[in-house]
Coordinates of C-alpha atoms and ligand atoms in Angstrom, one line a residue:
M451 CA 88.4 136.7 128.7
T452 CA 91.4 138.4 127.2
R453 CA 91.2 139.2 123.6
L454 CA 94.1 140.1 121.4
R455 CA 93.6 143.8 120.4
R456 CA 94.5 145.1 117.1
V457 CA 97.6 146.9 118.3
G458 CA 100.1 148.1 115.8
M459 CA 102.4 145.2 115.4
V460 CA 105.6 147.0 115.0
L461 CA 108.4 145.1 113.4
A462 CA 110.5 145.2 116.5
L463 CA 107.8 143.5 118.5
T464 CA 107.4 140.8 115.9
L465 CA 111.1 140.2 115.7
A466 CA 111.4 140.1 119.5
A467 CA 108.6 137.5 119.6
A468 CA 110.0 135.5 116.8
L469 CA 113.3 135.2 118.6
V470 CA 111.7 132.9 121.1
L471 CA 110.6 130.5 118.4
P472 CA 112.9 127.5 118.9
V473 CA 112.4 127.6 122.7
A474 CA 113.9 124.4 123.8
S475 CA 116.3 123.9 121.0
A476 CA 119.9 123.5 121.9
A477 CA 120.7 124.9 118.5
A478 CA 118.6 128.0 119.0
D479 CA 121.7 130.1 119.8
A480 CA 121.9 133.8 119.5
S481 CA 123.4 133.7 116.0
A482 CA 120.6 131.6 114.6
A483 CA 118.0 133.6 116.4
S484 CA 119.3 137.0 115.2
A485 CA 118.7 135.9 111.6
V486 CA 115.0 135.6 112.1
V487 CA 113.0 137.5 109.5
R488 CA 109.2 137.7 109.7
P489 CA 107.3 135.8 107.0
A490 CA 107.4 137.5 103.7
E491 CA 103.7 136.8 103.3
P492 CA 101.1 134.6 104.9
V493 CA 100.8 131.0 103.9
I494 CA 97.8 128.6 104.2
A495 CA 97.8 125.0 103.2
S496 CA 94.4 123.3 103.3
A497 CA 92.6 120.4 101.5
H498 CA 90.4 122.7 99.5
R499 CA 91.2 125.8 97.4
L500 CA 88.0 127.6 98.5
A501 CA 88.9 127.1 102.2
T502 CA 92.4 128.4 101.6
E503 CA 90.9 131.5 99.8
A504 CA 88.5 132.0 102.7
G505 CA 91.5 132.1 105.1
H506 CA 93.3 134.6 102.9
R507 CA 90.3 136.8 102.6
V508 CA 90.0 137.1 106.4
L509 CA 93.8 137.8 106.6
A510 CA 93.4 140.6 104.1
E511 CA 90.5 142.1 106.1
G512 CA 92.9 142.5 109.1
G513 CA 92.5 139.1 110.7
N514 CA 95.3 137.0 112.1
A515 CA 96.1 133.3 111.7
F516 CA 93.5 132.4 114.3
D517 CA 90.7 134.3 112.5
A518 CA 91.8 132.7 109.3
A519 CA 91.7 129.3 111.0
I520 CA 88.0 130.0 111.8
A521 CA 87.3 130.9 108.2
V522 CA 89.2 127.8 106.8
S523 CA 87.6 125.5 109.3
A524 CA 84.0 126.7 108.7
T525 CA 84.6 126.6 104.9
L526 CA 86.0 123.1 105.0
G527 CA 82.9 122.0 106.8
L528 CA 80.9 123.2 103.8
V529 CA 83.0 122.2 100.8
E530 CA 84.5 119.0 102.3
P531 CA 81.6 117.8 104.4
E532 CA 82.8 114.1 104.2
S533 CA 85.8 115.0 106.3
S534 CA 84.9 117.5 109.0
G535 CA 82.4 120.1 110.1
I536 CA 80.5 121.7 112.9
G537 CA 78.8 118.4 113.6
G538 CA 82.2 117.1 114.7
G539 CA 85.3 118.1 116.5
G540 CA 88.9 119.1 116.1
F541 CA 92.2 120.2 117.7
F542 CA 93.7 123.6 117.2
L543 CA 97.4 124.0 118.0
L544 CA 98.2 127.7 118.1
R545 CA 101.3 129.8 118.6
R546 CA 101.0 133.5 119.2
A547 CA 103.9 135.5 117.8
S548 CA 103.6 138.4 120.2
D549 CA 104.6 136.4 123.2
G550 CA 105.4 132.9 122.0
H551 CA 102.4 131.5 123.8
V552 CA 101.5 128.0 122.6
V553 CA 98.3 126.3 123.3
F554 CA 96.3 123.2 122.3
V555 CA 92.6 124.0 122.0
D556 CA 90.8 120.6 122.5
A557 CA 87.4 120.9 120.7
R558 CA 87.0 117.1 120.6
E559 CA 83.5 115.6 120.8
R560 CA 82.3 114.2 124.1
A561 CA 80.1 111.3 124.9
P562 CA 76.6 112.3 125.9
M563 CA 75.8 111.9 129.6
A564 CA 73.5 109.0 129.0
A565 CA 76.3 107.0 127.3
T566 CA 77.2 103.7 128.9
R567 CA 80.2 101.5 128.7
D568 CA 78.3 98.7 126.9
M569 CA 76.0 100.7 124.7
F570 CA 77.4 99.2 121.6
L571 CA 77.3 95.6 122.8
D572 CA 74.4 93.1 122.5
G573 CA 73.1 90.9 125.3
D574 CA 76.0 88.4 124.8
G575 CA 78.6 91.2 125.1
Q576 CA 79.3 91.2 121.4
P577 CA 79.6 94.5 119.4
I578 CA 76.4 95.3 117.5
P579 CA 77.6 95.8 113.9
E580 CA 77.7 99.4 112.8
R581 CA 75.9 100.8 115.9
S582 CA 78.9 103.0 116.7
I583 CA 79.3 104.0 113.1
N584 CA 75.9 104.7 111.6
G585 CA 72.9 106.3 113.1
P586 CA 72.1 108.4 116.1
L587 CA 74.1 106.6 118.8
A588 CA 77.3 107.0 116.9
A589 CA 77.5 110.8 117.4
G590 CA 79.3 112.5 120.2
I591 CA 78.4 116.0 121.3
P592 CA 80.1 118.3 118.7
G593 CA 83.1 120.4 119.8
L594 CA 84.1 122.3 116.7
P595 CA 81.6 125.2 117.0
A596 CA 82.8 125.8 120.6
G597 CA 86.3 125.7 119.3
L598 CA 85.6 128.4 116.7
V599 CA 83.9 130.6 119.3
H600 CA 86.8 130.1 121.6
L601 CA 89.4 131.1 119.0
A602 CA 87.5 134.2 118.1
E603 CA 87.1 135.3 121.7
R604 CA 90.5 134.4 123.0
Y605 CA 92.9 134.7 120.1
G606 CA 91.3 136.3 117.1
R607 CA 91.3 139.9 116.2
L608 CA 88.0 140.1 114.2
P609 CA 84.5 139.5 115.3
L610 CA 83.4 135.9 114.8
E611 CA 80.9 137.0 112.2
R612 CA 83.6 138.4 109.9
S613 CA 85.6 135.2 110.1
L614 CA 82.5 133.1 109.4
M615 CA 81.4 135.3 106.5
P616 CA 83.3 133.6 103.7
A617 CA 81.7 130.2 104.6
I618 CA 78.2 131.8 105.0
E619 CA 78.4 133.6 101.7
L620 CA 79.7 130.5 99.9
A621 CA 76.9 128.4 101.4
E622 CA 74.3 130.9 100.1
R623 CA 75.9 131.6 96.7
G624 CA 77.0 128.0 95.9
W625 CA 80.2 126.2 95.2
P626 CA 81.1 123.3 92.8
W627 CA 80.9 119.7 94.0
G628 CA 84.4 118.1 93.6
A629 CA 85.8 114.8 92.6
K630 CA 86.7 113.8 96.2
N631 CA 83.3 114.7 97.4
Q632 CA 81.8 112.4 94.8
T633 CA 84.2 109.5 95.6
M634 CA 83.4 109.7 99.2
I635 CA 79.7 109.7 98.6
G636 CA 80.2 106.5 96.7
W637 CA 81.6 104.9 100.0
R638 CA 78.7 106.0 102.1
Q639 CA 75.7 106.3 99.7
K640 CA 73.6 103.7 101.4
V641 CA 73.9 105.3 104.8
L642 CA 73.1 108.7 103.4
E643 CA 70.1 107.4 101.5
A644 CA 68.7 106.2 104.8
D645 CA 68.5 109.6 106.3
R646 CA 66.0 112.3 105.0
G647 CA 68.2 115.2 105.8
A648 CA 71.3 113.7 104.3
R649 CA 69.4 112.7 101.2
A650 CA 68.2 116.2 100.7
L651 CA 71.6 117.7 101.1
F652 CA 73.9 115.2 99.4
L653 CA 71.7 113.1 97.0
P654 CA 69.5 115.7 95.2
G655 CA 67.2 113.9 92.8
G656 CA 68.1 110.6 94.5
K657 CA 71.7 110.3 93.3
P658 CA 75.1 111.8 94.1
P659 CA 75.7 115.2 92.4
A660 CA 78.0 115.1 89.3
V661 CA 81.4 116.7 89.7
G662 CA 80.9 120.4 89.0
T663 CA 77.3 120.6 90.2
R664 CA 76.6 123.9 91.9
M665 CA 75.8 123.1 95.5
R666 CA 74.0 125.4 97.9
N667 CA 73.4 125.0 101.6
P668 CA 71.3 127.8 103.0
D669 CA 70.6 125.8 106.2
Y670 CA 74.3 125.8 107.0
A671 CA 74.5 129.6 106.3
R672 CA 71.6 130.1 108.8
T673 CA 73.3 127.8 111.4
L674 CA 76.6 129.8 111.1
R675 CA 74.7 133.1 111.3
R676 CA 73.2 132.0 114.6
L677 CA 76.7 131.0 115.8
A678 CA 78.1 134.3 114.7
R679 CA 75.3 136.3 116.4
D680 CA 75.1 134.5 119.7
G681 CA 78.5 132.8 120.1
F682 CA 78.4 129.6 122.1
D683 CA 74.7 129.9 122.8
G684 CA 74.1 130.2 119.1
F685 CA 74.8 126.5 118.7
Y686 CA 74.7 124.9 122.1
R687 CA 71.5 126.6 123.3
G688 CA 68.4 127.9 121.5
E689 CA 67.2 127.0 118.0
T690 CA 70.2 124.9 116.8
A691 CA 70.4 123.0 120.0
R692 CA 66.7 122.3 120.1
R693 CA 66.7 121.1 116.5
L694 CA 69.7 118.8 117.1
V695 CA 68.3 117.2 120.3
D696 CA 64.8 116.8 118.8
G697 CA 66.3 115.2 115.7
V698 CA 68.7 112.9 117.4
R699 CA 66.1 111.7 119.9
R700 CA 63.5 111.2 117.2
A701 CA 66.0 109.0 115.4
G702 CA 66.5 106.9 118.6
G703 CA 69.5 108.8 120.1
I704 CA 70.3 109.9 123.6
W705 CA 71.4 113.5 123.4
T706 CA 69.9 116.1 125.7
L707 CA 69.8 119.9 125.8
E708 CA 72.0 119.6 128.9
D709 CA 74.7 117.7 127.0
L710 CA 75.0 120.5 124.5
A711 CA 74.9 123.3 127.1
A712 CA 77.5 121.6 129.2
Y713 CA 80.0 121.2 126.3
R714 CA 83.3 123.0 126.9
V715 CA 86.6 123.3 125.0
V716 CA 89.7 122.5 127.0
E717 CA 92.9 124.4 126.7
R718 CA 95.8 122.0 127.2
E719 CA 99.5 122.3 127.4
P720 CA 101.0 121.0 124.1
L721 CA 103.6 118.3 124.3
R722 CA 107.2 119.5 123.5
I723 CA 109.8 117.1 122.2
A724 CA 113.4 118.0 121.6
Y725 CA 114.8 116.1 118.6
R726 CA 117.9 116.8 116.4
G727 CA 118.2 120.5 117.4
A728 CA 114.5 121.2 116.9
E729 CA 111.6 121.5 119.2
I730 CA 108.5 119.6 118.1
V731 CA 105.3 121.1 119.6
T732 CA 102.4 118.7 119.2
A733 CA 99.1 117.2 120.5
P734 CA 98.7 115.9 124.1
P735 CA 95.9 113.5 125.1
P736 CA 93.1 113.0 124.2
S737 CA 95.2 112.8 121.1
S738 CA 97.5 109.8 121.1
G739 CA 99.7 111.5 118.5
G740 CA 102.1 113.5 120.7
V741 CA 102.9 110.7 123.1
A742 CA 103.5 108.3 120.3
L743 CA 105.7 110.9 118.5
A744 CA 107.7 111.5 121.7
Q745 CA 108.3 107.8 122.0
M746 CA 109.2 107.3 118.4
L747 CA 111.5 110.3 118.2
G748 CA 113.0 109.3 121.6
I749 CA 113.8 105.9 120.3
L750 CA 115.2 107.2 117.0
S751 CA 117.3 109.9 118.7
A752 CA 120.2 107.5 119.3
F753 CA 120.3 106.3 115.7
D754 CA 122.1 108.0 112.9
L755 CA 119.3 107.3 110.4
A756 CA 121.2 108.6 107.4
A757 CA 124.0 106.2 108.1
L758 CA 121.8 103.1 108.3
G759 CA 121.1 103.0 104.5
D760 CA 117.6 102.9 103.0
A761 CA 116.4 99.6 104.4
G762 CA 118.1 100.1 107.8
R763 CA 116.5 103.5 108.1
V764 CA 113.0 102.1 107.4
H765 CA 113.6 99.2 109.7
A766 CA 114.6 101.5 112.6
I767 CA 111.6 103.8 112.0
V768 CA 109.2 100.8 111.8
E769 CA 110.5 99.3 115.0
A770 CA 109.9 102.7 116.7
M771 CA 106.4 102.8 115.3
R772 CA 105.7 99.2 116.4
R773 CA 106.5 100.1 120.0
A774 CA 104.7 103.4 120.2
Y775 CA 101.5 102.1 118.7
R776 CA 101.5 99.2 121.2
D777 CA 101.5 101.7 124.1
R778 CA 98.9 103.8 122.3
A779 CA 96.5 101.0 122.5
I780 CA 97.1 100.3 126.1
Y781 CA 97.5 103.5 128.0
L782 CA 95.8 106.4 126.2
G783 CA 92.4 107.9 126.6
D784 CA 90.7 111.1 127.9
P785 CA 93.1 112.7 130.4
D786 CA 90.2 114.3 132.3
H787 CA 88.8 110.9 133.0
V788 CA 91.7 108.5 133.2
E789 CA 95.2 108.6 134.6
I790 CA 97.7 108.6 131.7
P791 CA 101.4 108.1 132.5
V792 CA 102.4 110.8 130.0
A793 CA 105.6 111.7 131.8
L794 CA 106.7 108.1 132.0
L795 CA 105.8 107.3 128.4
T796 CA 107.6 110.4 127.0
H797 CA 110.7 110.1 129.2
P798 CA 114.0 109.6 127.5
A799 CA 114.8 106.7 129.8
Y800 CA 111.6 104.9 128.8
A801 CA 112.6 105.5 125.1
A802 CA 116.0 104.1 125.9
G803 CA 114.5 101.0 127.4
L804 CA 112.3 100.5 124.3
R805 CA 115.3 101.1 122.1
A806 CA 117.3 98.4 123.9
G807 CA 114.9 95.8 122.7
I808 CA 115.4 96.7 119.0
S809 CA 117.8 94.7 116.9
L810 CA 119.0 96.4 113.8
E811 CA 119.2 93.0 112.1
R812 CA 115.8 91.5 112.8
A813 CA 112.3 92.7 113.0
T814 CA 110.7 92.2 116.5
P815 CA 107.5 90.1 116.0
S816 CA 104.7 92.1 117.5
D817 CA 103.6 88.9 119.4
L818 CA 106.7 89.3 121.5
L819 CA 105.5 92.7 122.7
P820 CA 102.6 92.0 125.0
G821 CA 99.7 94.2 124.3
I822 CA 96.5 94.6 122.5
S823 CA 95.3 95.5 119.0
A824 CA 95.5 99.0 117.7
K825 CA 92.4 99.8 115.9
P826 CA 92.9 100.9 112.3
G827 CA 91.5 104.2 111.4
S828 CA 89.7 105.7 108.5
D829 CA 91.1 108.1 105.9
Q830 CA 88.7 110.9 106.5
T831 CA 89.3 114.0 108.7
T832 CA 91.1 117.0 107.4
H833 CA 94.1 119.2 108.3
F834 CA 95.2 122.7 107.5
S835 CA 98.3 124.8 108.4
I836 CA 98.5 128.6 108.6
I837 CA 101.4 131.0 109.1
D838 CA 100.4 134.7 109.0
A839 CA 102.6 137.6 108.2
E840 CA 103.3 138.3 111.9
G841 CA 104.5 134.7 112.5
N842 CA 101.3 133.5 114.3
L843 CA 101.0 129.7 113.7
A844 CA 97.9 127.5 113.5
A845 CA 97.8 123.8 112.9
V846 CA 94.3 122.4 112.9
T847 CA 93.1 118.9 112.4
Q848 CA 89.3 118.4 112.4
T849 CA 87.0 115.5 111.7
V850 CA 83.5 113.9 111.7
N851 CA 85.4 110.5 111.7
L852 CA 84.3 108.3 108.9
P853 CA 83.2 109.8 105.6
F854 CA 80.1 111.9 106.2
G855 CA 80.2 110.9 109.9
N856 CA 77.1 109.0 111.0
G857 CA 75.3 109.9 107.8
I858 CA 72.6 112.0 109.6
V859 CA 71.8 115.6 108.8
I860 CA 69.1 116.9 111.1
P861 CA 66.7 118.8 108.9
G862 CA 67.3 122.6 109.0
T863 CA 70.9 122.4 110.2
G864 CA 73.0 121.9 107.1
F865 CA 75.7 119.6 108.4
V866 CA 76.4 115.9 109.1
L867 CA 76.8 114.6 112.6
N868 CA 80.0 112.8 113.5
N869 CA 80.5 109.2 114.4
E870 CA 83.3 109.8 116.8
M871 CA 81.8 107.3 119.3
D872 CA 83.5 104.7 117.2
D873 CA 86.8 106.1 118.3
F874 CA 86.1 104.7 121.8
S875 CA 86.9 101.0 122.4
V876 CA 83.5 99.7 122.2
K877 CA 84.5 96.4 123.9
P878 CA 87.0 97.2 126.6
G879 CA 88.1 94.8 129.3
V880 CA 90.7 92.5 127.7
P881 CA 93.6 92.3 130.3
N882 CA 97.1 92.5 128.9
A883 CA 100.2 90.7 130.0
F884 CA 100.8 93.4 132.7
G885 CA 97.4 92.7 134.2
L886 CA 96.2 96.1 132.9
I887 CA 92.7 96.1 131.5
G888 CA 93.4 96.6 127.9
E889 CA 91.7 99.5 126.2
D890 CA 90.0 100.4 129.5
A891 CA 91.5 103.9 129.3
N892 CA 89.4 104.5 126.2
A893 CA 86.2 102.8 127.2
V894 CA 82.9 104.6 126.6
A895 CA 81.8 106.7 129.5
P896 CA 79.5 109.7 130.0
G897 CA 81.1 113.0 129.2
R898 CA 84.4 111.3 128.1
R899 CA 86.3 112.3 124.9
P900 CA 87.3 109.4 122.7
L901 CA 90.9 108.9 122.0
S902 CA 92.1 110.5 118.8
S903 CA 95.0 110.1 116.5
M904 CA 94.8 113.7 115.2
T905 CA 98.3 115.2 115.5
P906 CA 98.5 118.9 114.5
T907 CA 102.2 119.7 114.9
F908 CA 104.8 122.5 114.8
V909 CA 108.4 121.8 114.0
L910 CA 110.5 124.7 115.3
A911 CA 114.0 124.3 113.9
P912 CA 116.8 126.9 114.2
D913 CA 116.4 127.9 110.6
R914 CA 112.8 127.1 109.8
V915 CA 109.3 126.9 111.3
T916 CA 107.0 124.2 109.8
V917 CA 103.3 123.6 110.5
L918 CA 102.0 120.2 109.5
G919 CA 99.4 117.5 109.9
T920 CA 97.2 115.2 108.0
P921 CA 94.0 113.0 108.1
G922 CA 94.4 109.3 107.9
G923 CA 93.0 107.6 111.0
S924 CA 95.7 105.5 112.9
R925 CA 98.2 106.3 110.1
I926 CA 98.1 110.0 111.0
I927 CA 100.8 109.6 113.6
S928 CA 103.3 107.7 111.4
M929 CA 102.7 110.2 108.6
V930 CA 103.4 113.1 110.9
L931 CA 106.6 111.3 112.1
L932 CA 107.8 110.9 108.5
G933 CA 106.9 114.6 107.9
I934 CA 109.0 115.7 110.8
L935 CA 111.9 113.6 109.6
G936 CA 111.4 115.2 106.2
V937 CA 111.6 118.7 107.6
L938 CA 114.8 117.9 109.6
D939 CA 116.3 116.3 106.5
G940 CA 115.9 119.6 104.8
H941 CA 113.1 118.7 102.3
G942 CA 110.8 121.4 101.0
A943 CA 107.1 121.6 102.0
Q944 CA 105.8 120.2 98.8
D945 CA 108.2 117.2 98.8
I946 CA 107.2 116.4 102.4
A947 CA 103.5 116.5 101.5
A948 CA 104.0 114.3 98.5
A949 CA 106.5 111.8 99.8
P950 CA 105.4 108.2 99.6
R951 CA 104.6 106.7 103.1
F952 CA 105.1 103.6 105.0
H953 CA 103.4 102.6 108.3
H954 CA 103.4 100.0 111.1
Q955 CA 100.9 100.0 113.9
Y956 CA 102.0 97.0 116.0
L957 CA 99.0 94.9 115.0
P958 CA 98.5 93.7 112.4
D959 CA 102.2 92.9 112.3
T960 CA 102.6 94.2 108.8
L961 CA 104.8 97.0 107.3
S962 CA 102.4 98.6 104.9
A963 CA 103.6 101.0 102.2
E964 CA 102.2 103.2 99.5
P965 CA 103.0 102.4 95.9
G966 CA 106.6 103.4 95.3
A967 CA 107.4 104.1 98.9
L968 CA 110.0 101.3 99.1
A969 CA 112.3 100.3 96.3
P970 CA 112.3 96.6 95.4
D971 CA 115.8 96.0 96.9
V972 CA 114.7 97.8 100.1
I973 CA 111.6 95.5 100.3
E974 CA 113.8 92.4 99.9
A975 CA 116.2 93.7 102.6
L976 CA 113.3 94.3 104.9
K977 CA 111.8 90.9 104.3
A978 CA 115.2 89.4 105.0
K979 CA 115.1 91.1 108.4
G980 CA 111.7 89.4 109.1
H981 CA 109.3 92.1 108.1
V982 CA 106.0 91.2 106.5
V983 CA 105.8 93.9 103.8
S984 CA 102.6 94.9 102.0
Q985 CA 103.1 97.5 99.3
G986 CA 99.7 98.0 97.9
E987 CA 97.7 100.1 95.4
R988 CA 96.4 102.4 98.1
T989 CA 97.6 105.8 99.1
W990 CA 96.6 107.5 102.3
G991 CA 96.6 110.8 104.0
N992 CA 96.1 114.4 102.8
M993 CA 99.0 116.3 104.4
Q994 CA 99.1 120.1 104.3
V995 CA 102.4 121.7 105.2
A996 CA 103.4 125.4 105.7
S997 CA 107.0 126.4 106.2
W998 CA 108.7 129.7 107.0
W999 CA 112.5 130.1 106.6
L1000 CA 113.7 132.3 109.4
G1001 CA 116.8 133.5 107.5
D1002 CA 115.1 135.3 104.6
G1003 CA 111.4 135.1 105.6
R1004 CA 110.5 132.9 102.6
V1005 CA 107.4 130.9 103.0
E1006 CA 106.2 127.8 101.3
A1007 CA 103.0 125.7 101.2
G1008 CA 103.0 121.9 100.5
F1009 CA 99.7 120.4 99.4
D1010 CA 99.2 116.7 99.3
P1011 CA 98.9 115.6 95.7
R1012 CA 97.0 112.5 96.5
W1013 CA 93.6 114.3 96.4
K1014 CA 94.6 117.0 94.1
S1015 CA 91.1 116.8 92.6
A1016 CA 89.7 117.6 96.1
S1017 CA 89.1 121.2 95.2
V1018 CA 88.3 120.6 91.5
D1019 CA 86.3 123.4 90.0
E1020 CA 87.0 122.7 86.4
P1021 CA 85.5 119.3 85.8
S1022 CA 86.1 117.5 82.6
D1023 CA 83.0 118.9 80.9
G1024 CA 84.6 122.3 81.2
A1025 CA 81.7 123.7 83.2
I1026 CA 82.5 125.3 86.5
F1027 CA 78.9 125.2 87.6
R1028 CA 76.0 123.4 86.0
Ligands
LIG1430 N1 88.4 110.3 114.1 C1 89.8 110.2 113.9 C2 90.6 110.6 115.0 O1 90.2 111.4 115.8 O2 91.7 110.1 115.1

């Protein structure tokens, strides 16, 4: 394995590397490139202040963006356990400044080898309520720990132990329970109550901790120390593996020691999309995000969105979303197990064909586009974006799926298990109008990775590099699309993270919008075009954006304000810790 050495990163090398940034951009001409200035300082945007601080500490100790990603990831797993953790999985999109190498590290969960296609159906072929969501069968084999080890061995500069140390120390010392943690427990309290390990960790004294309560998790610290000491084997073999398999099987699950030992991350080629003079580098399958983005941007590339007016712009974007989400539901799955026509789906000619069916005057009823239902997703998951002072980039989206995953904490481990098995189509086999077996590409199968919407993304424009992503289930992809358009319209990172959002996912045939996303006259104009508009109370997502201006080296972080209490450490009673 090659490991980046801590060689003196002379300015000339950094600049030379930075020159290759907008690789496929037609606008990346010599004059634009010659203006590239390395970042004035590193920038990290994450969903929790303590995770961001952990990343900065590792950078200050000589680590690069990839070491910092390990620190942020492991700390989020501790302080934002409802969203992600080492019991789950994630995608790491990386760009190395020294040579422009981009890679997508797929640390997605895998189905255990004893998984079967119908494991979530009853004798009549009907889904058994909640079996893929709560309890031991809902969990896939975690991928995140292997991802952290892989980053340290292949791309980091510090030993894994140094990068994990902020999370280890925080777990031992304690940290304050936040408002978002508390809200999320409210959603999953019954499930957590049913599990002894989850009760002990998240419901001390039988109820959710008050905001500001000092939490400690020594089991998590010990689990991370084993990972730091033994690398892959520190989680996937030995004590942690034994505890996990014993605990899952005792609860009625099907994991084996072989499942854990056989887990591997996969390095994949990111998808690259040329759009409006920029190159978008993003997530390939088993994420559905990159393919959908390629389709949507391909469709939109022929429209002058600014000239369409507010309602016309939203209409065109929604029609692009409608078509991409339809294809998502039909064609996408684990590329190591099913044939996915990525080249076809992302080809400009295919986008042109889809565009030809769009009327700028009338909404296309989704019924007229043969296909199958796209499953709505949950709001959990988390994303962080890092640019270090050398220009290394990391976009990481990680998850345990629904809040607190499957609600099980195996005693002695300190983390929740995921419920990523619910990201499979638990009841495949519905043929679509083309005779394809609908959702077959994403059926449960042993060793298969469930289809994801997580879409960590780089926008490499001639004047600016942006790293972005968000949680939000099926809405992730449309949020990232709006984020990309925001970057290319010249908005700052904070404005992009804060911008009100709208979404369409083919079925249900509804244009949903956050409060304030669409002005009343725009809603009326969209209704007149035939859209069913639902502008509700709800907000969604938790977008984290980092931008670097190549002209003067300025950097900027954009934090989603929707969960600004996520990292609260000054609760209303004024106490930081109780
Ligand atoms: N579990 C959410 C996703 O992977 O899309």
